[in-house]
Coordinates of C-alpha atoms in Angstrom, one line a residue:
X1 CA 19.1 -17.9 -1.5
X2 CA 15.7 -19.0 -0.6
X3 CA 12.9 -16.0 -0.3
X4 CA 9.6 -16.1 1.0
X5 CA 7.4 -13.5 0.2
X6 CA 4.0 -13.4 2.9
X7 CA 0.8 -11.4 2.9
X8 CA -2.1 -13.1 4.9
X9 CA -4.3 -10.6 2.9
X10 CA -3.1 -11.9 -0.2
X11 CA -6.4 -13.7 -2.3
X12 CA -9.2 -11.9 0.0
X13 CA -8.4 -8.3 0.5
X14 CA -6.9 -5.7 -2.1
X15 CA -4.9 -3.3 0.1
X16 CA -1.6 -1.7 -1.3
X17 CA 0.3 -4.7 0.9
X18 CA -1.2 -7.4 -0.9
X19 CA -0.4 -5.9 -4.4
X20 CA 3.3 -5.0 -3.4
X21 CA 3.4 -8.9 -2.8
X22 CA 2.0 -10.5 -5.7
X23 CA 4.2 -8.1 -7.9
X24 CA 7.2 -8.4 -5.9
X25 CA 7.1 -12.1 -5.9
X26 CA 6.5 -12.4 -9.6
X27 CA 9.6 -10.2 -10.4
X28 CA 11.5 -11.9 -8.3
X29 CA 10.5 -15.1 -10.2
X30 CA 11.5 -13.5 -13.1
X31 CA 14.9 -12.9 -12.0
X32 CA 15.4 -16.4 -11.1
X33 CA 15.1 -16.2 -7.6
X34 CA 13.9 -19.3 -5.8
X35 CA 11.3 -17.4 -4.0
X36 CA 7.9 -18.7 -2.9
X37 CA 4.6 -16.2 -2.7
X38 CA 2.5 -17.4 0.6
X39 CA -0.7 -16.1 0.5
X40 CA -4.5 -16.4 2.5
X41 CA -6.6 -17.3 0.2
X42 CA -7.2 -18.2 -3.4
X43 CA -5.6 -20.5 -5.8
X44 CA -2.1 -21.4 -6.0
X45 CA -2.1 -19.2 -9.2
X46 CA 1.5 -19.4 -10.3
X47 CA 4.2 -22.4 -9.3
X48 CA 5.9 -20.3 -6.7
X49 CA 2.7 -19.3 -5.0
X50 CA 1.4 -21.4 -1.6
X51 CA -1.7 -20.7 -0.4
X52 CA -1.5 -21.1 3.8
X53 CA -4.7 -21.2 5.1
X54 CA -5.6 -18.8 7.8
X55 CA -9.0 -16.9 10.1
X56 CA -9.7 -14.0 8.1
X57 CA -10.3 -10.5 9.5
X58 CA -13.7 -9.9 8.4
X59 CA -14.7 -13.2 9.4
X60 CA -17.2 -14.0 12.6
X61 CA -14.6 -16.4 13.6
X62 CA -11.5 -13.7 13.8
X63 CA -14.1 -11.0 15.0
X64 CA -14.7 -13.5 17.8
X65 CA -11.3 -14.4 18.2
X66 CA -10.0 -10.7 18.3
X67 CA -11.8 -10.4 21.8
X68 CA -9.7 -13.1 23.4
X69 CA -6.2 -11.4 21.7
X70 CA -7.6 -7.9 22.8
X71 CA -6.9 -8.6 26.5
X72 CA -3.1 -9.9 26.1
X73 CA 0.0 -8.1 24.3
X74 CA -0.9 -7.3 21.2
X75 CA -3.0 -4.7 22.2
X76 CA -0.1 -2.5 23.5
X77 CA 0.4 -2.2 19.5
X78 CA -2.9 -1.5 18.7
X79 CA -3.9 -4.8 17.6
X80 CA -7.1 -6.2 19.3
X81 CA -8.9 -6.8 15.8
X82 CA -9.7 -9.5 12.9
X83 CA -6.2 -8.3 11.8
X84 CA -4.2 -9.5 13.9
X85 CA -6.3 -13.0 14.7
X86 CA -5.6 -13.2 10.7
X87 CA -1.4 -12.4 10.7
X88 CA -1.3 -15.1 14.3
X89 CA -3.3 -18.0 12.5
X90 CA -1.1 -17.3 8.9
X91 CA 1.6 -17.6 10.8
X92 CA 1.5 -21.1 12.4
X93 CA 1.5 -22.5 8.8
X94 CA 3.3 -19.8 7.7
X95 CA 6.5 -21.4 9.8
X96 CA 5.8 -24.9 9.1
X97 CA 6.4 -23.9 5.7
X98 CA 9.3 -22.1 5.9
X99 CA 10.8 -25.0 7.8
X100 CA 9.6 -27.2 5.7
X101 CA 11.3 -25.4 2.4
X102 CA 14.3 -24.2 4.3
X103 CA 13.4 -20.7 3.5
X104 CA 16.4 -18.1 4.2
X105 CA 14.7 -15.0 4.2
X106 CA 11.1 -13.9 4.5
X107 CA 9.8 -10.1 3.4
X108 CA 6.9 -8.6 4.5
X109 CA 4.7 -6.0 5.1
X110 CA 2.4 -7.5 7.8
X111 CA 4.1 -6.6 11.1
X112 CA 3.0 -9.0 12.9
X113 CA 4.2 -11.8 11.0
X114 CA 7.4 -10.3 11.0
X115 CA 7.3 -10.3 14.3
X116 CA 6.5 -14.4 15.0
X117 CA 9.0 -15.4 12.7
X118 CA 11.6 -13.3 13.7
X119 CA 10.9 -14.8 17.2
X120 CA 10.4 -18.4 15.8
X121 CA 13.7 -17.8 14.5
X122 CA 15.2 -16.8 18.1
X123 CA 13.8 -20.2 19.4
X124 CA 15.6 -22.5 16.7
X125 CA 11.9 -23.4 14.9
X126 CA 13.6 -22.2 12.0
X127 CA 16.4 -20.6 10.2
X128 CA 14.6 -17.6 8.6
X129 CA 15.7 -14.1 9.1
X130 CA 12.5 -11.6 8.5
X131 CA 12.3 -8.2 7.1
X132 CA 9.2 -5.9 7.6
X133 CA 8.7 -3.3 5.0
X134 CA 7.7 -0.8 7.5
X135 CA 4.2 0.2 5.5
X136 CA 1.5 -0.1 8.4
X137 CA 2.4 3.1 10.8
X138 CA 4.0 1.0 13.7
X139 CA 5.3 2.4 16.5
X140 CA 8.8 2.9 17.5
X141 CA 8.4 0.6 20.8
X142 CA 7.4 -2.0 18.3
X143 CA 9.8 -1.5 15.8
X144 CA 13.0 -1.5 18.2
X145 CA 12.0 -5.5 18.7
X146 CA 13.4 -6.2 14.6
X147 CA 16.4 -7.0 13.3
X148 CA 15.6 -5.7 9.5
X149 CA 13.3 -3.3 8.5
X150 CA 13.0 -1.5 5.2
X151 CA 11.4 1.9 5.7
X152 CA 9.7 2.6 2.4
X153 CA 10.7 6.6 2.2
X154 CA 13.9 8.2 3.1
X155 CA 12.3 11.0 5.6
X156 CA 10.8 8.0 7.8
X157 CA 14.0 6.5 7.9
X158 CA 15.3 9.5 9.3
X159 CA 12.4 9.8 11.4
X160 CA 13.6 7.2 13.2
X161 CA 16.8 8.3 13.5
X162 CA 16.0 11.1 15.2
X163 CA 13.8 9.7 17.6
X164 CA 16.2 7.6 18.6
X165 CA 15.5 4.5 17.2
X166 CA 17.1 3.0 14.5
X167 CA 19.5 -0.2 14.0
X168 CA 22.9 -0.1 11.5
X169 CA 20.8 -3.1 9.9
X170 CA 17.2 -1.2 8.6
X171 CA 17.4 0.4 5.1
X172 CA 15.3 2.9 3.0
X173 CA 14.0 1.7 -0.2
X174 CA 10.3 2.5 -2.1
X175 CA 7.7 0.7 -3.2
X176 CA 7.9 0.0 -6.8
X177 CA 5.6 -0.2 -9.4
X178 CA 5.7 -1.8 -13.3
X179 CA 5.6 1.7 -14.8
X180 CA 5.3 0.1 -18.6
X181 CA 2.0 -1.2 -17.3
X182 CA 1.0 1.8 -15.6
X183 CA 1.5 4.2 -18.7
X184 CA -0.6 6.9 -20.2
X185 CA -1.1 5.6 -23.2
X186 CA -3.5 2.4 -23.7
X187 CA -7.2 1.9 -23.2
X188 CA -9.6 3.2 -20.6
X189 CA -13.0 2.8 -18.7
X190 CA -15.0 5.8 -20.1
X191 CA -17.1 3.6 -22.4
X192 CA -17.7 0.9 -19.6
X193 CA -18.6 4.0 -17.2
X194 CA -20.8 5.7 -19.5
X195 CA -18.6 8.8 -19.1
X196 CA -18.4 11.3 -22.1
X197 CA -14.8 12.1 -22.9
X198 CA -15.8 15.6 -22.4
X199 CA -16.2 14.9 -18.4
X200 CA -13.1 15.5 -16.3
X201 CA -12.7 12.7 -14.1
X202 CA -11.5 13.2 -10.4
X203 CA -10.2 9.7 -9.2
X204 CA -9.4 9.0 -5.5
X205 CA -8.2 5.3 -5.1
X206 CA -8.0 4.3 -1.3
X207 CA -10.3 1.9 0.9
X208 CA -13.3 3.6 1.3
X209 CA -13.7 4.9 4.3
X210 CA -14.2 7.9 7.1
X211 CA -10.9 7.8 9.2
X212 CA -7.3 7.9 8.1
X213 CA -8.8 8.0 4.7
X214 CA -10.8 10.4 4.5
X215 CA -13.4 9.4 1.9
X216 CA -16.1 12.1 3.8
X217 CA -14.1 15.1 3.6
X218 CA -13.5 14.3 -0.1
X219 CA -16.9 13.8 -1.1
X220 CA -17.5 17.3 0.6
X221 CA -14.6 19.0 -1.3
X222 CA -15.7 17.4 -4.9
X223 CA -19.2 18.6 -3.8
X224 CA -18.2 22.2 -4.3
X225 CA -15.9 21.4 -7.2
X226 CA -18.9 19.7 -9.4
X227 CA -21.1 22.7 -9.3
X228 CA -21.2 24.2 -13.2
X229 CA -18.5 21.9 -13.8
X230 CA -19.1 18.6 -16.1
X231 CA -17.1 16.7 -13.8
X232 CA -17.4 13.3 -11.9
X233 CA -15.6 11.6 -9.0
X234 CA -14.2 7.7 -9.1
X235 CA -13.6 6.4 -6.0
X236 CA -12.2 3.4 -5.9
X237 CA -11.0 0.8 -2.8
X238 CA -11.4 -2.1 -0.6
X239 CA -14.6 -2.0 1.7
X240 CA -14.8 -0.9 5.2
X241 CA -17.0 -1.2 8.1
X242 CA -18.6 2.4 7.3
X243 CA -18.3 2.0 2.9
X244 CA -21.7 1.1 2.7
X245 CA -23.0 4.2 4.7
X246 CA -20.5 6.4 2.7
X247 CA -21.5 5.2 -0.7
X248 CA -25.2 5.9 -0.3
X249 CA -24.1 9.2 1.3
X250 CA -22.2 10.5 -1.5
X251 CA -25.0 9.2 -4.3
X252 CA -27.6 10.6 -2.8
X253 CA -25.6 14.0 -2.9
X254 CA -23.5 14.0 -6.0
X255 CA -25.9 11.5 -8.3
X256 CA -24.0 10.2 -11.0
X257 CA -21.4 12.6 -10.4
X258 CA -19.8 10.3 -8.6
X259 CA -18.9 6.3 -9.1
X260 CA -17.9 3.9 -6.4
X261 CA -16.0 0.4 -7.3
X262 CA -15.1 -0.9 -4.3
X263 CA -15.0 -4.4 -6.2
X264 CA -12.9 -3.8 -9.1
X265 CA -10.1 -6.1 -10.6
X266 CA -7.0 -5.4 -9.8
X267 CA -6.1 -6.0 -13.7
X268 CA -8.0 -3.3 -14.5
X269 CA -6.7 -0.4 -12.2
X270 CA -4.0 0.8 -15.1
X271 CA -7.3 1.2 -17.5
X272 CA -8.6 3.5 -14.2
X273 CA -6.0 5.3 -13.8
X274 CA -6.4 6.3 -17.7
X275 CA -9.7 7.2 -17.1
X276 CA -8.7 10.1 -15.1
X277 CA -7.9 13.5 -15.2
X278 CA -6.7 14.1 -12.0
X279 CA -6.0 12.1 -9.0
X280 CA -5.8 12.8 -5.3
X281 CA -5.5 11.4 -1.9
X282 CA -7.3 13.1 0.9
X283 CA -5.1 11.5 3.7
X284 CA -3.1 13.5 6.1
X285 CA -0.5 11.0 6.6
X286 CA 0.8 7.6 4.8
X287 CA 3.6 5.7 4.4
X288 CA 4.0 5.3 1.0
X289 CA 0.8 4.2 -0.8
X290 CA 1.2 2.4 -4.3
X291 CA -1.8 4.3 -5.7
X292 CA -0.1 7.1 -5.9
X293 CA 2.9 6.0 -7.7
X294 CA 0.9 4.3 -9.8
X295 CA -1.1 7.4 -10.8
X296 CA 2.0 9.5 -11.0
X297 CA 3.1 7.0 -13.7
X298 CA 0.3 6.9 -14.9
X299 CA 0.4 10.5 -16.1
X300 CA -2.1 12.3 -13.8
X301 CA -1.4 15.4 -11.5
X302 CA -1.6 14.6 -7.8
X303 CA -3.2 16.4 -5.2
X304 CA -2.2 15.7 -1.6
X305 CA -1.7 16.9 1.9
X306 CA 1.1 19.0 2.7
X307 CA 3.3 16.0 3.8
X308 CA 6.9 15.1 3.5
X309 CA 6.8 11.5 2.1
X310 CA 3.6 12.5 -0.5
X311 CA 6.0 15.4 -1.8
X312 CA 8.7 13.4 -2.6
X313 CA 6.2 11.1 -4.4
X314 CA 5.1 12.8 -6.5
X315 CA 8.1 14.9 -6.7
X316 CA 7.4 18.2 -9.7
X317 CA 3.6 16.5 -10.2
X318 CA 2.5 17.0 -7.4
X319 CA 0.1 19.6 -5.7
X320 CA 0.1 20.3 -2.5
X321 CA -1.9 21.7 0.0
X322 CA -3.5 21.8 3.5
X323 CA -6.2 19.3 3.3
X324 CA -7.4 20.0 6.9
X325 CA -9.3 22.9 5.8
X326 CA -12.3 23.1 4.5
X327 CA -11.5 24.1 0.8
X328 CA -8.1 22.7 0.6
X329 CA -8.6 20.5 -2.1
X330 CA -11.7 22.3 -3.6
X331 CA -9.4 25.2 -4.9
X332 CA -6.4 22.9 -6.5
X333 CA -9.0 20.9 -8.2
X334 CA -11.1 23.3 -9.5
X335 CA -7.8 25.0 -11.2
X336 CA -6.6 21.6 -12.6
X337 CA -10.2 20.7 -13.9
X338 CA -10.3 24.5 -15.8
X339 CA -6.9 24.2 -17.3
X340 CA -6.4 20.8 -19.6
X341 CA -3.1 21.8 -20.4
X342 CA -1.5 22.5 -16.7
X343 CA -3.0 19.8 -16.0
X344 CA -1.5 17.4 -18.9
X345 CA 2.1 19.2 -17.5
X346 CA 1.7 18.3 -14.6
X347 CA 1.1 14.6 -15.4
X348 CA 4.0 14.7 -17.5
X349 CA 6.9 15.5 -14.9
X350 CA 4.7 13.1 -12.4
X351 CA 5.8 10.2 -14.5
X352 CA 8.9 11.1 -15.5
X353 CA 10.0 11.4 -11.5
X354 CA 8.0 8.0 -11.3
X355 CA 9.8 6.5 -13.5
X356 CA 13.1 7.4 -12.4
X357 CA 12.3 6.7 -8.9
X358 CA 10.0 3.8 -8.6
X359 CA 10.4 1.5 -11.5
X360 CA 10.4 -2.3 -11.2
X361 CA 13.4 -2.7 -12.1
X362 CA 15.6 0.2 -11.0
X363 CA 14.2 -0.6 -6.9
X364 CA 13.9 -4.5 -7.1
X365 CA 17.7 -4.3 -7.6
X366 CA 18.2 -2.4 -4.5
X367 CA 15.8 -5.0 -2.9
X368 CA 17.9 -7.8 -4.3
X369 CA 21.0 -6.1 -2.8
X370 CA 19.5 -5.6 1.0
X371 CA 18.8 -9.5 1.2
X372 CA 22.4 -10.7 0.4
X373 CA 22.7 -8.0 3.0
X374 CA 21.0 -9.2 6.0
X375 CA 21.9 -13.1 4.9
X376 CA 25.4 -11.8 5.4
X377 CA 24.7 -10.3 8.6
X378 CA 26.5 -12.1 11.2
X379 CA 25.6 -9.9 14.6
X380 CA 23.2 -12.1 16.8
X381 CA 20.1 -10.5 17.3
X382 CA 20.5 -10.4 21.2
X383 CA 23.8 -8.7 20.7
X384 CA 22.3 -6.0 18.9
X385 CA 21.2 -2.7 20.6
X386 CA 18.7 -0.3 19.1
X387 CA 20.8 3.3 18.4

């Protein structure tokens, strides 16, 4: 079994797609799989990896490019931008590669890719059958065009199901995180961040911006928190068009109450995560971000919206509440902030339920299983109806 594991973001942008690649490919390597990682930029870091060179998203070239792609199909799927000039460019070396190396069985989490290969594959260009891992919010007229996908929470699965689109060969299985890694116990960033251990640290780790993540409405709700508290807010994420506008925003309001790092290491996020007291998302909808199953492991109490897949996330460390409101996270995090010890309770039942559920090893071996799954699958794609 030859895998390919694809991210176009991979080596330029630090999303929750491009970490679930890196660390899915290296466990897979592990295991002795004879998988290759194919990424967009940076150095071929490990043997398996193979850096396929592409137009990035945030370059002038894809922003120029994007205008073209804007006026033909893709933009029935809502992809006229950098984005998708950057998964179309990937791709053509992408499939010369997975020619080249007889590749079985490519996993992603960029749709579109899934998408071009799965159609190379239709054509004869190669022999590659593609799963997405359904991360990015597609629709259901675009997903009733795949053969495999792996929804990444049980309630979208059956989401699907009940609107009426689903296929006998799509799946249900998590993200996964290395929970030994992300672990209470170990060092921190306090020292590096000139924060006091007496300061309880609110940390928010999402790309920061307005929008589906919410970065405004947070900086609002810590606003009221911080008042005769000695408390300060990390926010840490990728950069947006609108971070730069949103980080001068929030410092000229909050001080140094609050921190941005919209650059740090990735090798550094468990020693974040420690830094925290309490973490929270202020999105209203997701389909199953890493960060927070790497905070739940981590040992911090989450506060989210009042959403299905979040809940079962974070499972009994969780804390829910409507996050439309003005006030809706104010109130939770003001109570977790006064009370150490709920607090630390909390964070314990988040990591044992991450720990049970999300582990490396407990969800790469359901992983494992789907691909000798769909190599086995024998229905032709153009035999197959959606249910």
């Amino acid at each position: 079994m030859k895998v390919a594991i694809a991210s176009s973001g991979l080596g330029h942008v630090a999303r929750g797609i491009e970490a679930w690649a890196s660390d899915l490919a290296a466990e897979l390597d592990r295991r002795g799989v004879d998988v290759r990682l194919c990424k967009g930029a940076g150095p071929a870091a490990a043997p398996y990896e193979r850096v396929v060179p592409c137009v990035r998203r945030d370059s002038r070239l894809g922003r120029l490019a994007s205008t073209r792609l804007a006026t033909r199909v893709l933009w029935r799927f809502g992809w006229g931008g950098g984005y998708a000039v950057e998964q179309s460019t990937f791709a053509r070396g992408l499939l010369r590669l997975l020619a080249d190396e007889d590749v079985d069985l490519l996993h992603v989490q960029d749709p579109l890719l899934a998408l071009l290969v799965q159609e190379a594959r239709g054509r004869g260009a190669v022999k590659t059958r593609a799963i997405l891992g359904h991360g990015t919010e597609e629709p259901n007229e675009f997903l009733a065009r795949l053969d495999y996908v792996q929804h990444l929470a049980p309630w979208r699965l059956e989401q699907a199901q009940r609107e009426g689109c689903h296929r006998a060969s799509w799946t249900a299985i998590p993200n996964f995180i290395d929970t030994e890694r992300f672990a209470p116990d170990g060092p921190n960033l306090r020292d590096e961040l000139g924060l006091a251990e007496s300061t309880r640290v609110v940390l928010c780790v999402a790309a920061i911006k307005r929008g589906h993540k919410r970065i405004d409405y947070l900086l609002d709700e810590f606003a009221a928190v911080a008042d005769g508290r000695e408390a300060c807010l990390i926010v840490a994420g990728g950069r947006e068009s609108d971070t730069d506008e949103l980080m001068k925003i929030g410092t000229q309001r909050l001080g140094e109450r609050v921190r941005f790092l919209p650059a740090l290491p990735r090798e550094k996020m468990p020693e974040l995560y420690r830094t925290a007291d309490v973490f929270t998302l202020t999105s209203l909808n997701e389909m199953m971000p890493i960060a927070l199953i790497e905070a739940a492991a981590s040992g911090l109490p989450c506060v989210t919206h009042e959403h299905p897949v979040m809940q079962w996330m974070t499972g009994p460390g969780g804390v829910v509440a409507d996050l439309r409101a003005p006030g809706g996270l104010a109130a939770p995090l003001g109570r977790l902030l006064d009370d150490p010890a709920e607090a630390e309770r909390q964070g314990r039942a988040a990591r044992t339920h991450a720990v049970a559920s999300f582990s490396t090893e407990r969800v790469v071996d359901r992983i494992v299983e789907y691909y000798r799954q769909v190599l086995d699958d024998a229905v032709p794609a153009a035999s197959r109806e959606v249910a």
